Amino acid sequence: MARRRTKKRTHLAHPNTSKLPTKTSATGVAQPLNASASPIPKTMVIRIGASDVGPSVSSLVHDVRTMMEPHTASRLRERKSNKLKDYTTMAGPLGVTQMLLFSRSETGHTNLRIARCPRGPTIHFRVAEYSLCKDLRKALRNPKSPGKEFATPPLLVMNNLKTTMAPNADGTPARTPPQDELLMSTFRSLFPELTVNTPVSAYRRVLVLNRRPVAVGNDTEYVIDVRHYAISTKAVGLSKPIRRLNAAERRGGRDTPQGRRGGLPNLGKLEDIADYMLDPAAAAGGYTSESEVDDDATVEVLNPAVRRVGGARKRRAPAGPEKKSIHLVELGPRMTLEMTKIEEGLADGRVLWHAYEKKTKAQQAELEARHAKSAAQREKRRKEQLENVRRKKELKEQMKTSKRGARKDGEGGEDADAEKSEGEDEDEDEEMWDDDELAEYAAEHEDDEDEADEA
């Protein structure tokens, strides 16, 4: 028989959840008592229908899970038999706050639903266009290989999601449509909130949501472009030799193998450091291009310098803001989303907004009455089920009690039969003869037999 595997892998507690009530597990790791009490939103990206969506949508789901890292179920495995209720049941114990549901309709369209657990609302999108990460890597001239970018959540940037409404007749600004606020809050709740104490270096990725321009007052067309980029920064105003020396200093001056980037340059063949500063190709051992144009956005970052002294890391006072250029490299996936409708519940309930169907007030009142009737029927069925469960439990307890009484009565009858059989045995023992009585009886019978023979 194979030996049972012992699980040793654990998840360390996040710094933001350190103030929550925790318990110490068997491995010595402090974990929150309630997973849903964590202020960090957690997501699940799910394929509804698993094998029915096709390989392209499955690859898209995998890329979206990578984009939602690190607070997502990246290793979730669906089955064709799984229903939405299976995931909603486990969302509470696992602390899942949002679910992204990908599915394919009978007409072949790919749909996305973003639902907030446990009671909604749910926003429906149609995925008009999408490109996978592998396709973008093939199209880019210098693709970026993934590193530590996915250890922290991305920075969310939303543009033009609010509809520009025409002012009122009296000149006051018009009210923003309610679906705009709901849409922005849904996207904002997918990722942790920004904090003042978060360093700038913690943001390594950015997720851009851009709504395509629409006419003033058009609150029915919501076409959103989704783009995912990696953020890379470098110092501005420094030559390449200085940047290379600064990079080597940040790494502590450790020697690296020949040809690996980030190490100290080899100046052994040069007579003066001026030769390296004026001609960095001499130390690089080959041709280096100085034709790089810093046409990226330049920002000033107030970041204190860090230096290793004696093997320990010490922080010195900042010398002032440092100019850095920001360069974005697209990671993927790309998606173009068209919002179609908003439902009140979790993938169910009253339709709050629809892109193509408009209801009159009479129709809305009829729908609300229908929903109220269905809700009353559901409540009635729920009460009936609870009553049936209670009645079955009582019947079961009565049957158990009756069986216990019958068992006790049976044990009493068996004791009486045993006592009766013991009394009969004693009577039989009293009727048994002794050896002398048997001998006299045998002698008398022998005498009777002899007299009979003589006669």
Short mmCIF file of N, CA and C in Angstrom, two decimals, residues 155-300:
data_model
loop_
_atom_site.label_atom_id
_atom_site.label_comp_id
_atom_site.label_asym_id
_atom_site.label_seq_id
_atom_site.Cartn_x
_atom_site.Cartn_y
_atom_site.Cartn_z
N LEU A 155 -1.87 47.75 -10.83
CA LEU A 155 -2.44 49.07 -10.60
C LEU A 155 -3.59 49.27 -11.59
N LEU A 156 -4.76 49.63 -11.09
CA LEU A 156 -5.94 49.76 -11.93
C LEU A 156 -6.10 51.21 -12.38
N VAL A 157 -6.25 51.39 -13.70
CA VAL A 157 -6.45 52.71 -14.31
C VAL A 157 -7.72 52.64 -15.15
N MET A 158 -8.70 53.46 -14.82
CA MET A 158 -9.96 53.52 -15.56
C MET A 158 -10.10 54.87 -16.23
N ASN A 159 -10.48 54.85 -17.49
CA ASN A 159 -10.56 56.09 -18.27
C ASN A 159 -11.91 56.13 -19.00
N ASN A 160 -12.60 57.27 -18.84
CA ASN A 160 -13.81 57.58 -19.62
C ASN A 160 -14.96 56.62 -19.32
N LEU A 161 -15.00 56.04 -18.11
CA LEU A 161 -16.11 55.16 -17.79
C LEU A 161 -17.37 55.94 -17.42
N LYS A 162 -17.22 57.19 -17.04
CA LYS A 162 -18.38 58.01 -16.72
C LYS A 162 -18.95 58.62 -18.00
N THR A 163 -20.25 58.55 -18.14
CA THR A 163 -20.92 59.10 -19.31
C THR A 163 -21.07 60.61 -19.14
N THR A 164 -20.69 61.34 -20.17
CA THR A 164 -20.84 62.80 -20.17
C THR A 164 -22.28 63.14 -20.52
N MET A 165 -22.99 63.70 -19.57
CA MET A 165 -24.40 64.03 -19.76
C MET A 165 -24.54 65.53 -20.02
N ALA A 166 -25.53 65.87 -20.81
CA ALA A 166 -25.81 67.28 -21.09
C ALA A 166 -26.36 67.95 -19.83
N PRO A 167 -25.99 69.21 -19.60
CA PRO A 167 -26.48 69.89 -18.39
C PRO A 167 -27.98 70.08 -18.42
N ASN A 168 -28.56 70.30 -17.26
CA ASN A 168 -30.00 70.52 -17.16
C ASN A 168 -30.38 71.87 -17.74
N ALA A 169 -31.67 72.11 -17.82
CA ALA A 169 -32.15 73.36 -18.42
C ALA A 169 -31.74 74.57 -17.59
N ASP A 170 -31.63 74.40 -16.28
CA ASP A 170 -31.23 75.52 -15.44
C ASP A 170 -29.72 75.68 -15.32
N GLY A 171 -28.95 74.86 -16.05
CA GLY A 171 -27.50 74.99 -16.05
C GLY A 171 -26.79 74.12 -15.05
N THR A 172 -27.50 73.45 -14.18
CA THR A 172 -26.86 72.57 -13.20
C THR A 172 -26.38 71.28 -13.88
N PRO A 173 -25.32 70.68 -13.37
CA PRO A 173 -24.83 69.45 -14.00
C PRO A 173 -25.83 68.31 -13.85
N ALA A 174 -25.91 67.50 -14.89
CA ALA A 174 -26.85 66.38 -14.89
C ALA A 174 -26.34 65.26 -14.00
N ARG A 175 -27.26 64.43 -13.59
CA ARG A 175 -26.93 63.32 -12.71
C ARG A 175 -26.26 62.20 -13.50
N THR A 176 -25.23 61.60 -12.92
CA THR A 176 -24.53 60.50 -13.58
C THR A 176 -25.42 59.26 -13.58
N PRO A 177 -25.50 58.53 -14.68
CA PRO A 177 -26.32 57.31 -14.70
C PRO A 177 -25.87 56.32 -13.63
N PRO A 178 -26.81 55.63 -12.99
CA PRO A 178 -26.43 54.72 -11.90
C PRO A 178 -25.57 53.55 -12.35
N GLN A 179 -25.71 53.12 -13.62
CA GLN A 179 -24.91 51.98 -14.07
C GLN A 179 -23.42 52.34 -14.17
N ASP A 180 -23.11 53.64 -14.33
CA ASP A 180 -21.70 54.04 -14.37
C ASP A 180 -21.03 53.82 -13.02
N GLU A 181 -21.70 54.26 -11.95
CA GLU A 181 -21.14 54.08 -10.62
C GLU A 181 -21.00 52.60 -10.28
N LEU A 182 -21.99 51.81 -10.66
CA LEU A 182 -21.95 50.38 -10.38
C LEU A 182 -20.82 49.70 -11.16
N LEU A 183 -20.63 50.12 -12.40
CA LEU A 183 -19.56 49.54 -13.22
C LEU A 183 -18.19 49.86 -12.64
N MET A 184 -17.98 51.12 -12.24
CA MET A 184 -16.68 51.50 -11.69
C MET A 184 -16.42 50.82 -10.35
N SER A 185 -17.43 50.75 -9.50
CA SER A 185 -17.22 50.10 -8.21
C SER A 185 -16.94 48.60 -8.37
N THR A 186 -17.54 47.97 -9.38
CA THR A 186 -17.28 46.54 -9.62
C THR A 186 -15.83 46.32 -10.03
N PHE A 187 -15.33 47.12 -10.96
CA PHE A 187 -13.93 46.97 -11.37
C PHE A 187 -12.98 47.34 -10.24
N ARG A 188 -13.36 48.37 -9.45
CA ARG A 188 -12.48 48.81 -8.37
C ARG A 188 -12.38 47.76 -7.27
N SER A 189 -13.44 46.99 -7.07
CA SER A 189 -13.43 45.99 -6.00
C SER A 189 -12.68 44.71 -6.38
N LEU A 190 -12.16 44.61 -7.59
CA LEU A 190 -11.41 43.42 -7.98
C LEU A 190 -10.01 43.39 -7.39
N PHE A 191 -9.48 44.56 -7.00
CA PHE A 191 -8.10 44.65 -6.55
C PHE A 191 -8.05 45.40 -5.22
N PRO A 192 -6.98 45.21 -4.44
CA PRO A 192 -6.88 45.93 -3.16
C PRO A 192 -6.79 47.43 -3.36
N GLU A 193 -7.23 48.14 -2.34
CA GLU A 193 -7.17 49.60 -2.40
C GLU A 193 -5.74 50.10 -2.26
N LEU A 194 -5.51 51.27 -2.83
CA LEU A 194 -4.19 51.89 -2.72
C LEU A 194 -4.01 52.47 -1.32
N THR A 195 -2.81 52.36 -0.82
CA THR A 195 -2.48 52.92 0.49
C THR A 195 -1.32 53.90 0.33
N VAL A 196 -1.27 54.85 1.24
CA VAL A 196 -0.22 55.87 1.16
C VAL A 196 1.15 55.27 1.44
N ASN A 197 1.19 54.25 2.29
CA ASN A 197 2.48 53.68 2.68
C ASN A 197 3.04 52.69 1.66
N THR A 198 2.29 52.40 0.63
CA THR A 198 2.78 51.46 -0.37
C THR A 198 3.87 52.10 -1.21
N PRO A 199 5.06 51.52 -1.29
CA PRO A 199 6.13 52.13 -2.09
C PRO A 199 5.81 52.07 -3.58
N VAL A 200 6.43 52.98 -4.32
CA VAL A 200 6.19 53.04 -5.76
C VAL A 200 6.72 51.78 -6.45
N SER A 201 7.79 51.22 -5.92
CA SER A 201 8.38 50.04 -6.55
C SER A 201 7.48 48.81 -6.45
N ALA A 202 6.44 48.86 -5.61
CA ALA A 202 5.56 47.71 -5.46
C ALA A 202 4.65 47.53 -6.66
N TYR A 203 4.43 48.58 -7.43
CA TYR A 203 3.56 48.49 -8.59
C TYR A 203 4.41 48.12 -9.81
N ARG A 204 4.28 46.89 -10.21
CA ARG A 204 5.06 46.38 -11.35
C ARG A 204 4.20 46.15 -12.59
N ARG A 205 2.87 46.22 -12.40
CA ARG A 205 1.96 46.03 -13.53
C ARG A 205 0.85 47.07 -13.48
N VAL A 206 0.19 47.27 -14.60
CA VAL A 206 -0.93 48.20 -14.67
C VAL A 206 -1.99 47.58 -15.58
N LEU A 207 -3.24 47.67 -15.12
CA LEU A 207 -4.39 47.21 -15.89
C LEU A 207 -5.20 48.43 -16.31
N VAL A 208 -5.32 48.62 -17.61
CA VAL A 208 -5.97 49.82 -18.16
C VAL A 208 -7.34 49.42 -18.71
N LEU A 209 -8.37 50.13 -18.27
CA LEU A 209 -9.74 49.96 -18.77
C LEU A 209 -10.15 51.26 -19.42
N ASN A 210 -10.30 51.24 -20.73
CA ASN A 210 -10.61 52.45 -21.49
C ASN A 210 -11.92 52.26 -22.23
N ARG A 211 -12.88 53.12 -21.93
CA ARG A 211 -14.15 53.09 -22.65
C ARG A 211 -14.05 53.92 -23.91
N ARG A 212 -14.48 53.36 -25.00
CA ARG A 212 -14.40 54.07 -26.28
C ARG A 212 -15.33 55.28 -26.26
N PRO A 213 -14.91 56.35 -26.93
CA PRO A 213 -15.71 57.59 -26.88
C PRO A 213 -17.11 57.38 -27.46
N VAL A 214 -18.07 58.02 -26.83
CA VAL A 214 -19.47 57.98 -27.27
C VAL A 214 -20.00 59.41 -27.30
N ALA A 215 -21.15 59.56 -27.89
CA ALA A 215 -21.77 60.87 -27.96
C ALA A 215 -22.25 61.31 -26.58
N VAL A 216 -22.44 62.60 -26.43
CA VAL A 216 -22.89 63.14 -25.16
C VAL A 216 -24.30 62.63 -24.85
N GLY A 217 -24.46 62.09 -23.64
CA GLY A 217 -25.75 61.57 -23.24
C GLY A 217 -26.02 60.14 -23.66
N ASN A 218 -25.09 59.50 -24.35
CA ASN A 218 -25.28 58.10 -24.78
C ASN A 218 -24.92 57.18 -23.62
N ASP A 219 -25.93 56.68 -22.91
CA ASP A 219 -25.71 55.80 -21.77
C ASP A 219 -26.09 54.36 -22.07
N THR A 220 -26.11 54.00 -23.35
CA THR A 220 -26.46 52.63 -23.74
C THR A 220 -25.29 51.88 -24.38
N GLU A 221 -24.26 52.57 -24.76
CA GLU A 221 -23.13 51.93 -25.44
C GLU A 221 -21.91 51.95 -24.51
N TYR A 222 -21.51 50.77 -24.09
CA TYR A 222 -20.35 50.63 -23.20
C TYR A 222 -19.41 49.60 -23.82
N VAL A 223 -18.43 50.08 -24.57
CA VAL A 223 -17.41 49.23 -25.19
C VAL A 223 -16.09 49.56 -24.51
N ILE A 224 -15.54 48.59 -23.79
CA ILE A 224 -14.37 48.81 -22.94
C ILE A 224 -13.21 47.98 -23.47
N ASP A 225 -12.08 48.64 -23.68
CA ASP A 225 -10.83 47.97 -24.08
C ASP A 225 -10.01 47.66 -22.83
N VAL A 226 -9.59 46.42 -22.70
CA VAL A 226 -8.80 45.96 -21.56
C VAL A 226 -7.38 45.72 -22.03
N ARG A 227 -6.42 46.36 -21.36
CA ARG A 227 -5.00 46.19 -21.70
C ARG A 227 -4.23 45.94 -20.40
N HIS A 228 -3.21 45.10 -20.50
CA HIS A 228 -2.41 44.70 -19.34
C HIS A 228 -0.94 44.91 -19.68
N TYR A 229 -0.25 45.76 -18.89
CA TYR A 229 1.13 46.14 -19.17
C TYR A 229 2.03 45.84 -17.96
N ALA A 230 3.30 45.65 -18.25
CA ALA A 230 4.34 45.58 -17.22
C ALA A 230 5.05 46.93 -17.17
N ILE A 231 5.35 47.40 -15.96
CA ILE A 231 5.98 48.70 -15.76
C ILE A 231 7.48 48.49 -15.53
N SER A 232 8.27 49.17 -16.31
CA SER A 232 9.73 49.16 -16.12
C SER A 232 10.22 50.61 -16.06
N THR A 233 11.11 50.88 -15.12
CA THR A 233 11.63 52.23 -14.93
C THR A 233 13.15 52.22 -15.03
N LYS A 234 13.69 53.33 -15.42
CA LYS A 234 15.15 53.50 -15.44
C LYS A 234 15.47 54.97 -15.26
N ALA A 235 16.65 55.23 -14.75
CA ALA A 235 17.05 56.61 -14.47
C ALA A 235 17.23 57.39 -15.76
N VAL A 236 16.90 58.68 -15.69
CA VAL A 236 16.99 59.57 -16.85
C VAL A 236 18.14 60.55 -16.64
N GLY A 237 18.82 60.89 -17.71
CA GLY A 237 19.90 61.85 -17.65
C GLY A 237 21.25 61.24 -17.32
N LEU A 238 21.34 59.93 -17.24
CA LEU A 238 22.60 59.25 -16.97
C LEU A 238 23.03 58.46 -18.19
N SER A 239 24.30 58.44 -18.41
CA SER A 239 24.83 57.67 -19.53
C SER A 239 24.80 56.18 -19.20
N LYS A 240 24.97 55.38 -20.20
CA LYS A 240 24.91 53.94 -20.00
C LYS A 240 26.00 53.44 -19.05
N PRO A 241 27.24 53.92 -19.09
CA PRO A 241 28.23 53.46 -18.10
C PRO A 241 27.82 53.73 -16.66
N ILE A 242 27.27 54.93 -16.40
CA ILE A 242 26.85 55.27 -15.04
C ILE A 242 25.69 54.39 -14.61
N ARG A 243 24.75 54.14 -15.52
CA ARG A 243 23.62 53.27 -15.17
C ARG A 243 24.09 51.86 -14.84
N ARG A 244 25.11 51.40 -15.57
CA ARG A 244 25.62 50.06 -15.29
C ARG A 244 26.31 49.99 -13.94
N LEU A 245 27.04 51.03 -13.59
CA LEU A 245 27.70 51.06 -12.28
C LEU A 245 26.66 51.17 -11.16
N ASN A 246 25.61 51.95 -11.37
CA ASN A 246 24.56 52.06 -10.35
C ASN A 246 23.85 50.72 -10.15
N ALA A 247 23.60 50.02 -11.24
CA ALA A 247 22.95 48.71 -11.11
C ALA A 247 23.84 47.73 -10.35
N ALA A 248 25.15 47.78 -10.60
CA ALA A 248 26.05 46.90 -9.87
C ALA A 248 26.13 47.26 -8.39
N GLU A 249 26.03 48.57 -8.08
CA GLU A 249 26.05 48.99 -6.67
C GLU A 249 24.81 48.52 -5.95
N ARG A 250 23.64 48.58 -6.61
CA ARG A 250 22.40 48.13 -5.98
C ARG A 250 22.45 46.63 -5.67
N ARG A 251 23.22 45.90 -6.46
CA ARG A 251 23.35 44.46 -6.20
C ARG A 251 24.46 44.14 -5.21
N GLY A 252 25.07 45.15 -4.63
CA GLY A 252 26.06 44.93 -3.61
C GLY A 252 27.45 44.66 -4.13
N GLY A 253 27.69 44.89 -5.43
CA GLY A 253 29.02 44.68 -5.97
C GLY A 253 29.41 43.23 -6.10
N ARG A 254 28.45 42.31 -6.06
CA ARG A 254 28.78 40.89 -6.18
C ARG A 254 29.19 40.57 -7.61
N ASP A 255 30.16 39.70 -7.72
CA ASP A 255 30.63 39.28 -9.04
C ASP A 255 29.60 38.36 -9.67
N THR A 256 29.41 38.51 -10.96
CA THR A 256 28.49 37.66 -11.70
C THR A 256 29.26 36.96 -12.80
N PRO A 257 28.75 35.85 -13.30
CA PRO A 257 29.44 35.15 -14.38
C PRO A 257 29.62 36.05 -15.59
N GLN A 258 30.60 35.70 -16.40
CA GLN A 258 30.93 36.51 -17.55
C GLN A 258 29.75 36.54 -18.52
N GLY A 259 29.40 37.70 -18.97
CA GLY A 259 28.32 37.85 -19.93
C GLY A 259 26.96 38.09 -19.31
N ARG A 260 26.83 37.98 -17.99
CA ARG A 260 25.53 38.20 -17.36
C ARG A 260 25.38 39.68 -17.04
N ARG A 261 24.18 40.20 -17.29
CA ARG A 261 23.95 41.61 -17.06
C ARG A 261 23.83 41.91 -15.57
N GLY A 262 24.18 43.12 -15.19
CA GLY A 262 24.04 43.57 -13.82
C GLY A 262 25.30 43.50 -13.00
N GLY A 263 26.38 42.92 -13.52
CA GLY A 263 27.61 42.82 -12.75
C GLY A 263 28.53 44.00 -13.01
N LEU A 264 29.61 44.05 -12.24
CA LEU A 264 30.60 45.11 -12.44
C LEU A 264 31.33 44.91 -13.76
N PRO A 265 31.58 45.98 -14.49
CA PRO A 265 32.32 45.82 -15.75
C PRO A 265 33.77 45.44 -15.49
N ASN A 266 34.36 44.73 -16.42
CA ASN A 266 35.75 44.30 -16.32
C ASN A 266 36.66 45.41 -16.85
N LEU A 267 37.36 46.06 -15.93
CA LEU A 267 38.26 47.17 -16.30
C LEU A 267 39.72 46.75 -16.24
N GLY A 268 40.00 45.46 -16.24
CA GLY A 268 41.39 44.99 -16.12
C GLY A 268 42.25 45.33 -17.31
N LYS A 269 41.68 45.45 -18.48
CA LYS A 269 42.45 45.73 -19.68
C LYS A 269 42.56 47.21 -19.99
N LEU A 270 41.98 48.05 -19.13
CA LEU A 270 42.01 49.49 -19.36
C LEU A 270 43.02 50.14 -18.44
N GLU A 271 43.64 51.20 -18.91
CA GLU A 271 44.63 51.92 -18.12
C GLU A 271 43.98 52.97 -17.22
N ASP A 272 42.83 53.49 -17.61
CA ASP A 272 42.17 54.56 -16.85
C ASP A 272 40.66 54.35 -16.96
N ILE A 273 39.94 54.74 -15.91
CA ILE A 273 38.48 54.61 -15.95
C ILE A 273 37.87 55.56 -16.97
N ALA A 274 38.64 56.59 -17.34
CA ALA A 274 38.13 57.51 -18.36
C ALA A 274 37.92 56.79 -19.69
N ASP A 275 38.73 55.76 -19.94
CA ASP A 275 38.53 55.00 -21.18
C ASP A 275 37.17 54.31 -21.19
N TYR A 276 36.75 53.83 -20.03
CA TYR A 276 35.44 53.19 -19.95
C TYR A 276 34.31 54.21 -20.04
N MET A 277 34.47 55.38 -19.38
CA MET A 277 33.42 56.37 -19.40
C MET A 277 33.24 56.97 -20.79
N LEU A 278 34.34 57.13 -21.54
CA LEU A 278 34.24 57.72 -22.87
C LEU A 278 33.92 56.69 -23.94
N ASP A 279 34.34 55.43 -23.72
CA ASP A 279 34.11 54.37 -24.69
C ASP A 279 33.68 53.12 -23.94
N PRO A 280 32.42 53.01 -23.59
CA PRO A 280 31.99 51.85 -22.81
C PRO A 280 32.09 50.54 -23.58
N ALA A 281 32.24 50.60 -24.90
CA ALA A 281 32.36 49.36 -25.67
C ALA A 281 33.66 48.64 -25.36
N ALA A 282 34.67 49.39 -24.88
CA ALA A 282 35.96 48.74 -24.57
C ALA A 282 35.82 47.79 -23.40
N ALA A 283 35.03 48.16 -22.39
CA ALA A 283 34.83 47.29 -21.24
C ALA A 283 33.78 46.22 -21.50
N ALA A 284 32.86 46.51 -22.38
CA ALA A 284 31.82 45.54 -22.66
C ALA A 284 32.32 44.40 -23.52
N GLY A 285 33.45 44.61 -24.19
CA GLY A 285 34.00 43.53 -25.01
C GLY A 285 33.32 43.42 -26.36
N GLY A 286 32.60 44.43 -26.79
CA GLY A 286 31.91 44.38 -28.08
C GLY A 286 31.22 45.69 -28.34
N TYR A 287 30.32 45.65 -29.29
CA TYR A 287 29.62 46.86 -29.71
C TYR A 287 28.43 47.12 -28.80
N THR A 288 28.29 48.35 -28.35
CA THR A 288 27.11 48.77 -27.59
C THR A 288 26.53 50.00 -28.25
N SER A 289 25.23 50.03 -28.29
CA SER A 289 24.56 51.12 -28.98
C SER A 289 24.22 52.23 -28.01
N GLU A 290 24.49 53.46 -28.40
CA GLU A 290 24.12 54.63 -27.61
C GLU A 290 22.98 55.38 -28.28
N SER A 291 22.29 54.69 -29.17
CA SER A 291 21.24 55.36 -29.94
C SER A 291 19.87 55.23 -29.30
N GLU A 292 19.82 54.79 -28.03
CA GLU A 292 18.54 54.66 -27.36
C GLU A 292 17.97 56.05 -27.09
N VAL A 293 16.72 56.22 -27.44
CA VAL A 293 16.05 57.50 -27.26
C VAL A 293 15.11 57.39 -26.08
N ASP A 294 15.28 58.25 -25.09
CA ASP A 294 14.42 58.24 -23.90
C ASP A 294 13.18 59.07 -24.20
N ASP A 295 12.25 58.46 -24.96
CA ASP A 295 11.03 59.17 -25.31
C ASP A 295 9.87 58.75 -24.43
N ASP A 296 10.14 58.02 -23.33
CA ASP A 296 9.07 57.59 -22.45
C ASP A 296 8.71 58.72 -21.49
N ALA A 297 7.63 58.53 -20.77
CA ALA A 297 7.19 59.52 -19.80
C ALA A 297 8.21 59.61 -18.67
N THR A 298 8.52 60.83 -18.28
CA THR A 298 9.50 61.08 -17.22
C THR A 298 8.77 61.59 -15.99
N VAL A 299 9.05 60.96 -14.85
CA VAL A 299 8.44 61.36 -13.59
C VAL A 299 9.53 61.52 -12.55
N GLU A 300 9.19 62.25 -11.48
CA GLU A 300 10.09 62.44 -10.36
C GLU A 300 9.63 61.54 -9.21
#
